[in-house]
Amino acid sequence: MSGHNVWTHKGTFLLAAVGSAVGLGNLWRFPYLTGENGGGAFILVYALTIFAVGIPILIAEIMLGRTSRQSPIMGMRHLTKTHGTSRAWETIGWLGAASAFLILSFYSVIAGWAIHYTWLMLTGSLVGADAQTISTGFDALLAAPGLMTLYHTLFIAASALIVGMGIHKGIESGLRIMMPALFVILLVVLAYGVINGDIGAAASFLFTFNIADLSLEGWLQAMGQSFFTLSLGMGAIMAYGAYMPSNVSLTRTAFAVAIVDTAVAMVAGLAIFALVFGAGLETGQGPGLMFVTLPLAFAEMPFGALVGGVFFILVLGAAISSSISLIEPVAAFLVERFDMTRPQAVTIMVIAAWAMGLLTVVSFNLWAEGTIFHTLFGRTAFDFIELLTNIFMPVGGLLIALFAGWALTQSEVMKELGSSVAWFKLWRFLVRFVAPAAVAFVFLRTLPQVEGYLIPTLGALLIIGAFAASQRWLKKPRQTT
Ligand code: TRP
């Protein structure tokens, strides 16, 4: 992965970025978080963050990758030199590596559930099953750490193989078929939801904005989700941006990624909640939401076993195309930092993330609510890992915004953006002030929360630290270029 390669097709960046963005975050995490956090209010905060903060940071992140044409840590090191700022900005790369590692650890466990359901669908085991049977079946899966570990191992090994072999072609053409297919199947599920479910209830749940419904932690989760779903704030997009040809429009690409990603999440949400309300299920059932409601629909639908099988295969495809870009930043970091070969780096990253993933596995059984771990820490290890990523990603994004907003010169940015001065000014205002303020606001708002004092406080300190540090880091004068 040396510096000056550029993707052959103009559309490849878009495809790769969409592949990274669209994943379990859209199909699994978005609906269940929405369900747990009061529906519309959550979506409002989520959507506002996507457009006012997510897209500007997405642009900033691609820009940093494309101007430096290197992987995140080396790229930041290079930019700090050419812009006379402190090397501390490399933190962006470090935080990114940490987030990628943490996300991969639980991502693989959840994707493992989809392997289980692909199997159940294709063997027709659930045909005609009722809600009770299906939710009992899911609980049985969660209660089986051995089985979950097996699936987790399969998924992470498959991702590692793909990254290790570096098949660009396979992924590219695979994505080109899979992404549209996923969308079509989603629409089929939605149509089924419209006919057999309660689409009206779903729409009013999702689009009735009552901000009072949102708990304090909900704010953090909504913002965290908007970063998570766009794969933001952790260098993955920067790494991809490094291969983006200079003549492709940054702005248009960023909007396209955000719009496709949001559309997939909304369709998934509508489809799932139409079925939830239709079957009289609970909205706030947590991480199991997609794995209980959709199989129920497939159990009753004509050709449900087949449609369901294809659906879960596509979920796996979407998850793999994301997980490979989660491995990449850390692997690249290990190669640069410790002079490892690519296969060595991938192996180490994956084994470590696999081991960490066991914490997520036991969060649903051996260390679930009511066990010592939960009693001691007040949440499961999985919740804890998610919370950490909910902090790291926005802070990473904040630093990216600050650097792109304050350190890059107007002419550099104009060259990258390739659009009008008005848009430049709007973008720069958003990354200089709005994005940092939004991140700070969310952290400060979660501060008074009783249960999680430590984490929000830490987050707030990190923000204040980032602000203070960034002033110093930016002002360390050297030559200007
Ligand atoms: N965006 C992915 C999803 O929605 C998950 C993700 C978060 C991710 N950060 C990432 C994927 C970084 C690749 C790289 O499922």
CSV table of C-alpha atoms and ligand atoms in Angstrom, one decimal:
chain,number,residue,atom,x,y,z
A,1,MET,CA,0.0,0.0,0.0
A,2,SER,CA,2.4,2.7,-1.0
A,3,GLY,CA,1.5,6.3,-1.3
A,4,HIS,CA,0.7,7.3,-4.8
A,5,ASN,CA,-1.7,4.7,-6.0
A,6,VAL,CA,-5.0,5.9,-7.2
A,7,TRP,CA,-8.1,3.9,-7.8
A,8,THR,CA,-8.6,3.0,-11.4
A,9,HIS,CA,-12.3,3.8,-11.7
A,10,LYS,CA,-13.7,7.1,-10.8
A,11,GLY,CA,-16.6,5.4,-9.0
A,12,THR,CA,-14.4,3.1,-6.9
A,13,PHE,CA,-14.0,5.5,-4.0
A,14,LEU,CA,-17.8,5.9,-3.8
A,15,LEU,CA,-18.3,2.2,-4.0
A,16,ALA,CA,-15.7,1.5,-1.3
A,17,ALA,CA,-17.0,4.3,0.9
A,18,VAL,CA,-20.5,3.1,0.5
A,19,GLY,CA,-19.3,-0.5,1.2
A,20,SER,CA,-17.7,0.7,4.4
A,21,ALA,CA,-20.6,2.9,5.5
A,22,VAL,CA,-23.5,0.5,4.8
A,23,GLY,CA,-23.3,-2.4,7.2
A,24,LEU,CA,-24.6,-3.7,10.4
A,25,GLY,CA,-24.8,0.0,11.5
A,26,ASN,CA,-27.7,0.5,9.1
A,27,LEU,CA,-29.6,-2.8,9.3
A,28,TRP,CA,-29.1,-3.8,12.9
A,29,ARG,CA,-27.8,-0.9,15.0
A,30,PHE,CA,-29.8,2.0,13.7
A,31,PRO,CA,-33.2,0.3,14.1
A,32,TYR,CA,-32.5,-1.1,17.6
A,33,LEU,CA,-31.1,2.2,18.9
A,34,THR,CA,-34.0,4.0,17.5
A,35,GLY,CA,-36.4,1.6,19.2
A,36,GLU,CA,-34.6,2.0,22.5
A,37,ASN,CA,-34.5,5.7,22.4
A,38,GLY,CA,-38.0,6.8,21.6
A,39,GLY,CA,-38.1,6.8,17.8
A,40,GLY,CA,-38.5,10.2,16.1
A,41,ALA,CA,-36.5,12.2,18.7
A,42,PHE,CA,-33.5,9.9,18.2
A,43,ILE,CA,-33.8,10.1,14.4
A,44,LEU,CA,-34.0,13.9,14.5
A,45,VAL,CA,-30.8,14.2,16.4
A,46,TYR,CA,-29.2,11.5,14.2
A,47,ALA,CA,-30.3,13.3,11.0
A,48,LEU,CA,-29.2,16.7,12.2
A,49,THR,CA,-25.8,15.3,13.1
A,50,ILE,CA,-25.4,13.6,9.7
A,51,PHE,CA,-26.1,16.8,7.8
A,52,ALA,CA,-24.6,19.5,10.0
A,53,VAL,CA,-21.6,17.5,11.3
A,54,GLY,CA,-21.3,14.2,9.5
A,55,ILE,CA,-21.1,15.4,6.0
A,56,PRO,CA,-18.6,18.3,6.7
A,57,ILE,CA,-16.4,15.9,8.6
A,58,LEU,CA,-16.7,13.3,5.9
A,59,ILE,CA,-15.5,15.9,3.5
A,60,ALA,CA,-12.7,16.9,5.9
A,61,GLU,CA,-11.6,13.3,6.3
A,62,ILE,CA,-11.5,12.4,2.6
A,63,MET,CA,-9.6,15.7,2.1
A,64,LEU,CA,-6.9,14.9,4.6
A,65,GLY,CA,-6.4,11.5,2.9
A,66,ARG,CA,-6.4,12.9,-0.6
A,67,THR,CA,-4.0,15.8,0.1
A,68,SER,CA,-1.6,13.6,2.0
A,69,ARG,CA,-2.0,10.5,-0.2
A,70,GLN,CA,-0.8,8.3,2.7
A,71,SER,CA,-2.4,6.2,5.4
A,72,PRO,CA,-3.8,8.1,8.4
A,73,ILE,CA,-0.8,8.1,10.8
A,74,MET,CA,1.9,8.8,8.2
A,75,GLY,CA,-0.5,11.1,6.4
A,76,MET,CA,-1.0,13.2,9.5
A,77,ARG,CA,2.7,13.2,10.3
A,78,HIS,CA,3.3,14.5,6.8
A,79,LEU,CA,0.6,17.2,7.1
A,80,THR,CA,1.9,18.4,10.4
A,81,LYS,CA,5.3,18.9,8.9
A,82,THR,CA,4.1,20.8,5.8
A,83,HIS,CA,1.7,22.9,7.9
A,84,GLY,CA,4.1,23.6,10.8
A,85,THR,CA,1.8,22.2,13.4
A,86,SER,CA,2.5,19.9,16.3
A,87,ARG,CA,3.0,16.2,15.7
A,88,ALA,CA,0.4,15.6,18.4
A,89,TRP,CA,-2.2,15.6,15.6
A,90,GLU,CA,-1.2,12.0,14.9
A,91,THR,CA,-3.6,11.3,17.8
A,92,ILE,CA,-6.2,11.2,15.0
A,93,GLY,CA,-4.5,8.0,13.7
A,94,TRP,CA,-4.1,6.5,17.2
A,95,LEU,CA,-7.7,7.1,18.2
A,96,GLY,CA,-8.8,5.7,14.9
A,97,ALA,CA,-6.8,2.5,15.4
A,98,ALA,CA,-8.3,2.1,18.9
A,99,SER,CA,-11.9,2.6,17.6
A,100,ALA,CA,-11.4,0.2,14.7
A,101,PHE,CA,-10.1,-2.4,17.0
A,102,LEU,CA,-13.0,-2.0,19.4
A,103,ILE,CA,-15.7,-1.9,16.7
A,104,LEU,CA,-14.3,-4.9,14.9
A,105,SER,CA,-14.4,-6.9,18.2
A,106,PHE,CA,-18.1,-6.6,18.6
A,107,TYR,CA,-19.0,-6.2,14.9
A,108,SER,CA,-17.8,-9.7,14.2
A,109,VAL,CA,-19.8,-11.3,17.0
A,110,ILE,CA,-23.0,-9.7,15.7
A,111,ALA,CA,-22.2,-10.6,12.1
A,112,GLY,CA,-21.8,-14.1,13.5
A,113,TRP,CA,-25.5,-14.1,14.4
A,114,ALA,CA,-26.3,-13.4,10.8
A,115,ILE,CA,-24.4,-16.6,9.9
A,116,HIS,CA,-26.7,-18.5,12.2
A,117,TYR,CA,-29.8,-17.0,10.7
A,118,THR,CA,-28.6,-17.5,7.1
A,119,TRP,CA,-28.3,-21.2,8.0
A,120,LEU,CA,-31.7,-21.3,9.7
A,121,MET,CA,-33.3,-19.6,6.7
A,122,LEU,CA,-31.7,-21.8,4.0
A,123,THR,CA,-32.5,-25.0,5.8
A,124,GLY,CA,-36.1,-23.9,6.2
A,125,SER,CA,-36.0,-24.4,10.0
A,126,LEU,CA,-38.1,-21.4,10.7
A,127,VAL,CA,-40.8,-21.8,8.1
A,128,GLY,CA,-44.2,-21.3,9.7
A,129,ALA,CA,-42.7,-20.5,13.2
A,130,ASP,CA,-44.5,-18.1,15.4
A,131,ALA,CA,-43.2,-15.1,17.3
A,132,GLN,CA,-42.8,-17.1,20.5
A,133,THR,CA,-40.7,-19.8,18.9
A,134,ILE,CA,-38.5,-17.3,17.1
A,135,SER,CA,-37.7,-15.1,20.1
A,136,THR,CA,-37.1,-18.2,22.2
A,137,GLY,CA,-34.7,-19.4,19.5
A,138,PHE,CA,-32.8,-16.1,19.5
A,139,ASP,CA,-32.5,-16.3,23.3
A,140,ALA,CA,-31.1,-19.8,23.0
A,141,LEU,CA,-28.5,-18.5,20.6
A,142,LEU,CA,-27.5,-15.7,23.0
A,143,ALA,CA,-27.3,-18.3,25.8
A,144,ALA,CA,-24.8,-20.3,23.9
A,145,PRO,CA,-21.3,-18.7,24.2
A,146,GLY,CA,-19.7,-21.7,22.5
A,147,LEU,CA,-21.9,-21.4,19.4
A,148,MET,CA,-21.5,-17.6,19.3
A,149,THR,CA,-17.8,-17.9,19.5
A,150,LEU,CA,-17.8,-20.4,16.6
A,151,TYR,CA,-19.7,-17.9,14.4
A,152,HIS,CA,-17.6,-15.0,15.6
A,153,THR,CA,-14.4,-17.0,14.6
A,154,LEU,CA,-15.8,-17.8,11.2
A,155,PHE,CA,-16.7,-14.3,10.4
A,156,ILE,CA,-13.5,-12.7,11.6
A,157,ALA,CA,-11.4,-15.3,9.8
A,158,ALA,CA,-13.2,-14.7,6.5
A,159,SER,CA,-12.6,-11.0,6.8
A,160,ALA,CA,-9.0,-11.5,7.6
A,161,LEU,CA,-8.5,-13.7,4.6
A,162,ILE,CA,-10.0,-11.1,2.3
A,163,VAL,CA,-7.8,-8.3,3.7
A,164,GLY,CA,-4.8,-10.6,3.8
A,165,MET,CA,-5.1,-11.5,0.2
A,166,GLY,CA,-6.0,-7.9,-0.7
A,167,ILE,CA,-8.4,-8.9,-3.4
A,168,HIS,CA,-9.5,-5.5,-4.7
A,169,LYS,CA,-11.1,-6.8,-7.8
A,170,GLY,CA,-13.3,-9.3,-6.0
A,171,ILE,CA,-14.5,-6.8,-3.5
A,172,GLU,CA,-15.2,-4.2,-6.2
A,173,SER,CA,-17.3,-6.3,-8.5
A,174,GLY,CA,-18.8,-8.1,-5.5
A,175,LEU,CA,-20.0,-4.8,-4.1
A,176,ARG,CA,-21.3,-3.6,-7.4
A,177,ILE,CA,-23.8,-6.5,-7.4
A,178,MET,CA,-24.4,-6.8,-3.7
A,179,MET,CA,-25.3,-3.3,-2.8
A,180,PRO,CA,-28.1,-3.0,-5.3
A,181,ALA,CA,-29.3,-6.5,-4.4
A,182,LEU,CA,-29.4,-5.6,-0.8
A,183,PHE,CA,-31.5,-2.6,-1.5
A,184,VAL,CA,-33.9,-4.6,-3.6
A,185,ILE,CA,-34.4,-7.2,-0.9
A,186,LEU,CA,-34.9,-4.5,1.6
A,187,LEU,CA,-37.6,-3.1,-0.5
A,188,VAL,CA,-39.2,-6.5,-0.7
A,189,VAL,CA,-39.2,-6.8,3.1
A,190,LEU,CA,-40.6,-3.2,3.2
A,191,ALA,CA,-43.4,-4.2,0.8
A,192,TYR,CA,-44.2,-7.2,3.0
A,193,GLY,CA,-44.2,-4.9,6.0
A,194,VAL,CA,-46.6,-2.5,4.2
A,195,ILE,CA,-49.0,-5.3,3.3
A,196,ASN,CA,-48.8,-7.4,6.5
A,197,GLY,CA,-47.4,-5.1,9.1
A,198,ASP,CA,-48.4,-1.7,10.4
A,199,ILE,CA,-46.6,0.8,8.3
A,200,GLY,CA,-48.6,3.7,9.7
A,201,ALA,CA,-47.5,2.9,13.2
A,202,ALA,CA,-43.9,2.5,12.1
A,203,ALA,CA,-44.0,5.9,10.2
A,204,SER,CA,-45.4,7.7,13.2
A,205,PHE,CA,-43.0,6.1,15.6
A,206,LEU,CA,-40.0,7.1,13.3
A,207,PHE,CA,-41.1,10.5,12.3
A,208,THR,CA,-42.9,12.0,15.2
A,209,PHE,CA,-40.3,14.2,16.7
A,210,ASN,CA,-40.7,14.7,20.4
A,211,ILE,CA,-37.3,15.8,21.7
A,212,ALA,CA,-38.5,15.1,25.3
A,213,ASP,CA,-38.5,11.4,24.5
A,214,LEU,CA,-34.8,11.3,24.3
A,215,SER,CA,-32.8,10.4,27.4
A,216,LEU,CA,-29.5,12.1,28.0
A,217,GLU,CA,-27.6,9.1,26.9
A,218,GLY,CA,-29.8,9.0,23.8
A,219,TRP,CA,-28.2,12.2,22.7
A,220,LEU,CA,-24.7,10.6,22.8
A,221,GLN,CA,-26.0,7.5,21.1
A,222,ALA,CA,-27.6,9.4,18.3
A,223,MET,CA,-24.5,11.3,17.6
A,224,GLY,CA,-22.3,8.2,18.1
A,225,GLN,CA,-24.6,6.3,15.6
A,226,SER,CA,-24.2,9.0,13.0
A,227,PHE,CA,-20.5,8.7,13.2
A,228,PHE,CA,-20.6,5.0,13.3
A,229,THR,CA,-22.8,4.6,10.3
A,230,LEU,CA,-20.7,6.9,8.1
A,231,SER,CA,-17.5,5.1,9.4
A,232,LEU,CA,-16.3,8.5,10.5
A,233,GLY,CA,-13.7,9.8,12.8
A,234,MET,CA,-11.3,6.9,12.7
A,235,GLY,CA,-9.2,7.2,9.6
A,236,ALA,CA,-10.8,4.5,7.6
A,237,ILE,CA,-12.3,7.1,5.2
A,238,MET,CA,-9.0,9.0,5.2
A,239,ALA,CA,-7.2,5.8,4.1
A,240,TYR,CA,-9.7,5.4,1.2
A,241,GLY,CA,-9.5,9.1,0.4
A,242,ALA,CA,-5.7,8.6,-0.2
A,243,TYR,CA,-6.6,6.6,-3.3
A,244,MET,CA,-9.2,8.9,-4.7
A,245,PRO,CA,-8.4,10.6,-8.0
A,246,SER,CA,-8.0,14.3,-7.7
A,247,ASN,CA,-10.6,15.1,-10.3
A,248,VAL,CA,-13.5,13.4,-8.5
A,249,SER,CA,-15.8,15.8,-6.7
A,250,LEU,CA,-15.3,15.5,-3.0
A,251,THR,CA,-18.6,17.3,-2.1
A,252,ARG,CA,-20.7,15.3,-4.4
A,253,THR,CA,-19.2,12.0,-3.3
A,254,ALA,CA,-19.6,12.8,0.4
A,255,PHE,CA,-23.3,13.7,-0.1
A,256,ALA,CA,-23.8,10.5,-2.2
A,257,VAL,CA,-22.3,8.4,0.6
A,258,ALA,CA,-24.4,10.0,3.3
A,259,ILE,CA,-27.6,9.9,1.3
A,260,VAL,CA,-27.3,6.2,0.3
A,261,ASP,CA,-26.3,5.3,3.9
A,262,THR,CA,-29.2,7.2,5.4
A,263,ALA,CA,-31.7,5.8,2.9
A,264,VAL,CA,-30.6,2.2,3.7
A,265,ALA,CA,-31.0,2.9,7.4
A,266,MET,CA,-34.5,4.5,7.0
A,267,VAL,CA,-35.8,1.7,4.8
A,268,ALA,CA,-34.5,-0.9,7.2
A,269,GLY,CA,-36.1,1.0,10.1
A,270,LEU,CA,-39.5,1.4,8.4
A,271,ALA,CA,-39.5,-2.3,7.3
A,272,ILE,CA,-38.5,-3.6,10.8
A,273,PHE,CA,-40.9,-1.4,12.7
A,274,ALA,CA,-43.8,-2.1,10.4
A,275,LEU,CA,-43.3,-5.7,11.3
A,276,VAL,CA,-42.7,-5.0,15.0
A,277,PHE,CA,-46.0,-3.1,15.3
A,278,GLY,CA,-47.9,-5.5,13.1
A,279,ALA,CA,-46.8,-8.5,15.3
A,280,GLY,CA,-47.3,-6.6,18.5
A,281,LEU,CA,-43.7,-6.9,19.5
A,282,GLU,CA,-41.7,-4.5,21.6
A,283,THR,CA,-39.7,-1.6,20.1
A,284,GLY,CA,-37.1,-1.4,22.8
A,285,GLN,CA,-35.9,-5.0,22.8
A,286,GLY,CA,-32.3,-4.0,22.0
A,287,PRO,CA,-29.6,-5.7,19.9
A,288,GLY,CA,-31.9,-8.7,19.1
A,289,LEU,CA,-34.4,-6.5,17.2
A,290,MET,CA,-33.4,-7.4,13.6
A,291,PHE,CA,-32.9,-11.0,14.5
A,292,VAL,CA,-36.3,-11.5,15.9
A,293,THR,CA,-38.7,-9.4,13.8
A,294,LEU,CA,-37.3,-10.2,10.3
A,295,PRO,CA,-37.2,-14.0,10.8
A,296,LEU,CA,-40.8,-13.7,11.9
A,297,ALA,CA,-41.7,-12.0,8.6
A,298,PHE,CA,-39.7,-14.5,6.6
A,299,ALA,CA,-41.4,-17.4,8.5
A,300,GLU,CA,-44.8,-16.3,7.2
A,301,MET,CA,-43.9,-14.8,3.8
A,302,PRO,CA,-44.4,-17.0,0.7
A,303,PHE,CA,-40.9,-18.2,-0.3
A,304,GLY,CA,-39.8,-16.7,3.0
A,305,ALA,CA,-37.0,-19.2,3.5
A,306,LEU,CA,-35.4,-18.2,0.2
A,307,VAL,CA,-36.0,-14.4,0.6
A,308,GLY,CA,-34.7,-14.7,4.2
A,309,GLY,CA,-31.7,-16.7,3.2
A,310,VAL,CA,-30.8,-14.1,0.5
A,311,PHE,CA,-31.4,-11.3,2.9
A,312,PHE,CA,-29.1,-12.6,5.6
A,313,ILE,CA,-26.4,-13.4,3.0
A,314,LEU,CA,-26.6,-9.8,1.9
A,315,VAL,CA,-26.4,-8.7,5.6
A,316,LEU,CA,-23.2,-10.7,5.8
A,317,GLY,CA,-21.9,-9.2,2.6
A,318,ALA,CA,-22.6,-5.7,3.9
A,319,ALA,CA,-20.9,-6.6,7.1
A,320,ILE,CA,-17.8,-8.0,5.5
A,321,SER,CA,-17.4,-5.0,3.2
A,322,SER,CA,-17.4,-2.9,6.4
A,323,SER,CA,-15.2,-5.2,8.5
A,324,ILE,CA,-12.4,-5.3,5.9
A,325,SER,CA,-12.2,-1.6,6.1
A,326,LEU,CA,-12.1,-1.9,9.9
A,327,ILE,CA,-9.0,-4.1,9.7
A,328,GLU,CA,-7.2,-1.9,7.3
A,329,PRO,CA,-6.4,1.1,9.5
A,330,VAL,CA,-4.9,-1.0,12.3
A,331,ALA,CA,-3.1,-3.3,9.9
A,332,ALA,CA,-1.6,-0.4,8.1
A,333,PHE,CA,-0.6,1.2,11.4
A,334,LEU,CA,1.2,-2.0,12.5
A,335,VAL,CA,3.0,-2.3,9.2
A,336,GLU,CA,4.2,1.3,9.5
A,337,ARG,CA,5.0,1.4,13.1
A,338,PHE,CA,6.6,-2.0,13.7
A,339,ASP,CA,7.8,-2.9,10.3
A,340,MET,CA,5.6,-6.0,10.0
A,341,THR,CA,4.6,-7.7,6.9
A,342,ARG,CA,1.0,-7.3,5.8
A,343,PRO,CA,-0.1,-10.8,6.7
A,344,GLN,CA,1.6,-10.5,10.1
A,345,ALA,CA,-0.1,-7.3,10.9
A,346,VAL,CA,-3.5,-8.6,9.8
A,347,THR,CA,-3.1,-11.7,11.9
A,348,ILE,CA,-2.1,-9.8,15.0
A,349,MET,CA,-5.0,-7.3,14.7
A,350,VAL,CA,-7.5,-10.0,14.0
A,351,ILE,CA,-6.4,-12.3,16.8
A,352,ALA,CA,-6.5,-9.4,19.3
A,353,ALA,CA,-9.9,-8.3,18.1
A,354,TRP,CA,-11.1,-11.9,18.2
A,355,ALA,CA,-10.1,-12.2,21.8
A,356,MET,CA,-11.6,-8.8,22.7
A,357,GLY,CA,-14.8,-10.1,20.9
A,358,LEU,CA,-15.1,-12.8,23.6
A,359,LEU,CA,-16.1,-10.0,26.0
A,360,THR,CA,-19.0,-9.2,23.7
A,361,VAL,CA,-19.9,-12.9,23.5
A,362,VAL,CA,-20.1,-13.3,27.3
A,363,SER,CA,-22.0,-10.1,27.7
A,364,PHE,CA,-25.1,-11.9,26.5
A,365,ASN,CA,-24.7,-14.9,28.8
A,366,LEU,CA,-22.0,-15.6,31.3
A,367,TRP,CA,-21.6,-11.9,32.2
A,368,ALA,CA,-25.1,-10.7,31.3
A,369,GLU,CA,-27.3,-8.6,33.6
A,370,GLY,CA,-27.5,-10.1,37.1
A,371,THR,CA,-23.9,-11.5,37.1
A,372,ILE,CA,-21.0,-10.2,39.0
A,373,PHE,CA,-19.6,-8.2,36.1
A,374,HIS,CA,-22.8,-6.4,35.5
A,375,THR,CA,-23.3,-5.7,39.2
A,376,LEU,CA,-19.8,-4.3,39.5
A,377,PHE,CA,-19.8,-2.1,36.5
A,378,GLY,CA,-23.4,-1.3,36.0
A,379,ARG,CA,-23.3,-2.4,32.3
A,380,THR,CA,-22.2,-5.3,30.2
A,381,ALA,CA,-18.7,-5.4,28.6
A,382,PHE,CA,-20.4,-5.0,25.2
A,383,ASP,CA,-22.2,-1.8,26.4
A,384,PHE,CA,-19.0,-0.6,27.7
A,385,ILE,CA,-17.1,-1.2,24.5
A,386,GLU,CA,-19.9,0.5,22.5
A,387,LEU,CA,-19.8,3.5,24.8
A,388,LEU,CA,-16.1,3.9,24.3
A,389,THR,CA,-16.5,3.9,20.6
A,390,ASN,CA,-19.3,6.4,21.0
A,391,ILE,CA,-16.7,8.7,22.5
A,392,PHE,CA,-13.7,7.9,20.4
A,393,MET,CA,-15.4,8.4,17.1
A,394,PRO,CA,-16.8,11.9,17.8
A,395,VAL,CA,-13.5,13.0,19.4
A,396,GLY,CA,-11.6,11.6,16.4
A,397,GLY,CA,-14.0,13.4,14.1
A,398,LEU,CA,-13.6,16.6,16.1
A,399,LEU,CA,-9.9,16.6,15.7
A,400,ILE,CA,-10.2,15.9,12.0
A,401,ALA,CA,-12.6,18.8,11.7
A,402,LEU,CA,-10.3,21.1,13.7
A,403,PHE,CA,-7.2,20.2,11.7
A,404,ALA,CA,-8.9,20.5,8.3
A,405,GLY,CA,-10.7,23.7,9.4
A,406,TRP,CA,-7.8,25.5,11.0
A,407,ALA,CA,-4.6,24.1,9.6
A,408,LEU,CA,-5.3,23.7,5.9
A,409,THR,CA,-5.0,26.9,3.8
A,410,GLN,CA,-7.8,28.3,1.8
A,411,SER,CA,-6.1,27.6,-1.5
A,412,GLU,CA,-5.5,24.0,-0.6
A,413,VAL,CA,-9.1,23.4,0.5
A,414,MET,CA,-10.4,25.2,-2.5
A,415,LYS,CA,-8.3,23.0,-4.8
A,416,GLU,CA,-9.7,19.9,-3.1
A,417,LEU,CA,-13.3,21.0,-2.9
A,418,GLY,CA,-13.2,22.4,-6.4
A,419,SER,CA,-16.3,24.4,-5.9
A,420,SER,CA,-17.5,27.9,-5.1
A,421,VAL,CA,-16.2,30.2,-2.5
A,422,ALA,CA,-19.6,30.3,-0.9
A,423,TRP,CA,-19.6,26.5,-0.3
A,424,PHE,CA,-16.0,26.7,0.9
A,425,LYS,CA,-17.0,29.3,3.5
A,426,LEU,CA,-20.0,27.3,4.6
A,427,TRP,CA,-18.0,24.1,4.9
A,428,ARG,CA,-15.2,25.9,6.8
A,429,PHE,CA,-17.7,27.5,9.2
A,430,LEU,CA,-19.2,24.0,9.8
A,431,VAL,CA,-15.9,22.3,10.6
A,432,ARG,CA,-14.4,25.2,12.5
A,433,PHE,CA,-17.3,25.9,14.8
A,434,VAL,CA,-20.5,23.9,14.3
A,435,ALA,CA,-19.0,20.4,14.4
A,436,PRO,CA,-16.8,21.1,17.5
A,437,ALA,CA,-19.7,22.8,19.3
A,438,ALA,CA,-22.0,19.9,18.5
A,439,VAL,CA,-19.6,17.4,19.8
A,440,ALA,CA,-18.9,19.4,22.9
A,441,PHE,CA,-22.6,20.0,23.5
A,442,VAL,CA,-23.4,16.3,23.4
A,443,PHE,CA,-20.7,15.4,25.8
A,444,LEU,CA,-21.6,18.2,28.2
A,445,ARG,CA,-25.2,17.2,28.0
A,446,THR,CA,-24.5,13.7,29.1
A,447,LEU,CA,-22.4,15.0,31.9
A,448,PRO,CA,-25.0,15.1,34.7
A,449,GLN,CA,-26.1,11.6,34.0
A,450,VAL,CA,-26.0,9.7,37.3
A,451,GLU,CA,-25.2,6.2,36.1
A,452,GLY,CA,-22.3,7.0,33.9
A,453,TYR,CA,-20.5,9.9,35.5
A,454,LEU,CA,-17.0,8.7,34.7
A,455,ILE,CA,-17.3,8.2,31.0
A,456,PRO,CA,-19.0,11.5,30.1
A,457,THR,CA,-16.6,13.4,32.4
A,458,LEU,CA,-13.7,11.7,30.6
A,459,GLY,CA,-15.3,12.7,27.3
A,460,ALA,CA,-15.8,16.3,28.3
A,461,LEU,CA,-12.2,16.5,29.5
A,462,LEU,CA,-11.0,15.0,26.2
A,463,ILE,CA,-13.0,17.7,24.4
A,464,ILE,CA,-11.6,20.5,26.4
A,465,GLY,CA,-8.2,19.0,26.1
A,466,ALA,CA,-8.6,18.8,22.4
A,467,PHE,CA,-9.6,22.4,22.1
A,468,ALA,CA,-6.8,23.6,24.3
A,469,ALA,CA,-4.2,21.4,22.7
A,470,SER,CA,-5.3,22.2,19.2
A,471,GLN,CA,-4.6,25.9,19.8
A,472,ARG,CA,-1.1,25.0,20.9
A,473,TRP,CA,-0.7,22.3,18.3
A,474,LEU,CA,-1.7,24.6,15.6
A,475,LYS,CA,0.4,27.5,16.6
A,476,LYS,CA,3.8,25.8,16.9
A,477,PRO,CA,5.2,27.9,14.1
A,478,ARG,CA,7.6,26.6,11.5
A,479,GLN,CA,7.8,27.3,7.8
A,480,THR,CA,4.6,28.0,5.9
A,481,THR,CA,4.0,26.4,2.5
B,1,TRP,N1,-20.2,2.1,9.1
B,1,TRP,C1,-20.2,0.7,9.4
B,1,TRP,C2,-21.6,0.3,9.6
B,1,TRP,O1,-22.5,1.1,9.5
B,1,TRP,C3,-19.5,0.4,10.7
B,1,TRP,C4,-18.2,1.2,10.8
B,1,TRP,C5,-17.9,2.1,11.7
B,1,TRP,C6,-17.1,1.1,10.0
B,1,TRP,N2,-16.6,2.6,11.5
B,1,TRP,C7,-16.1,2.0,10.5
B,1,TRP,C8,-16.8,0.3,8.9
B,1,TRP,C9,-14.9,2.1,9.9
B,1,TRP,C10,-15.5,0.5,8.3
B,1,TRP,C11,-14.6,1.4,8.8
B,1,TRP,O2,-21.9,-0.9,9.7
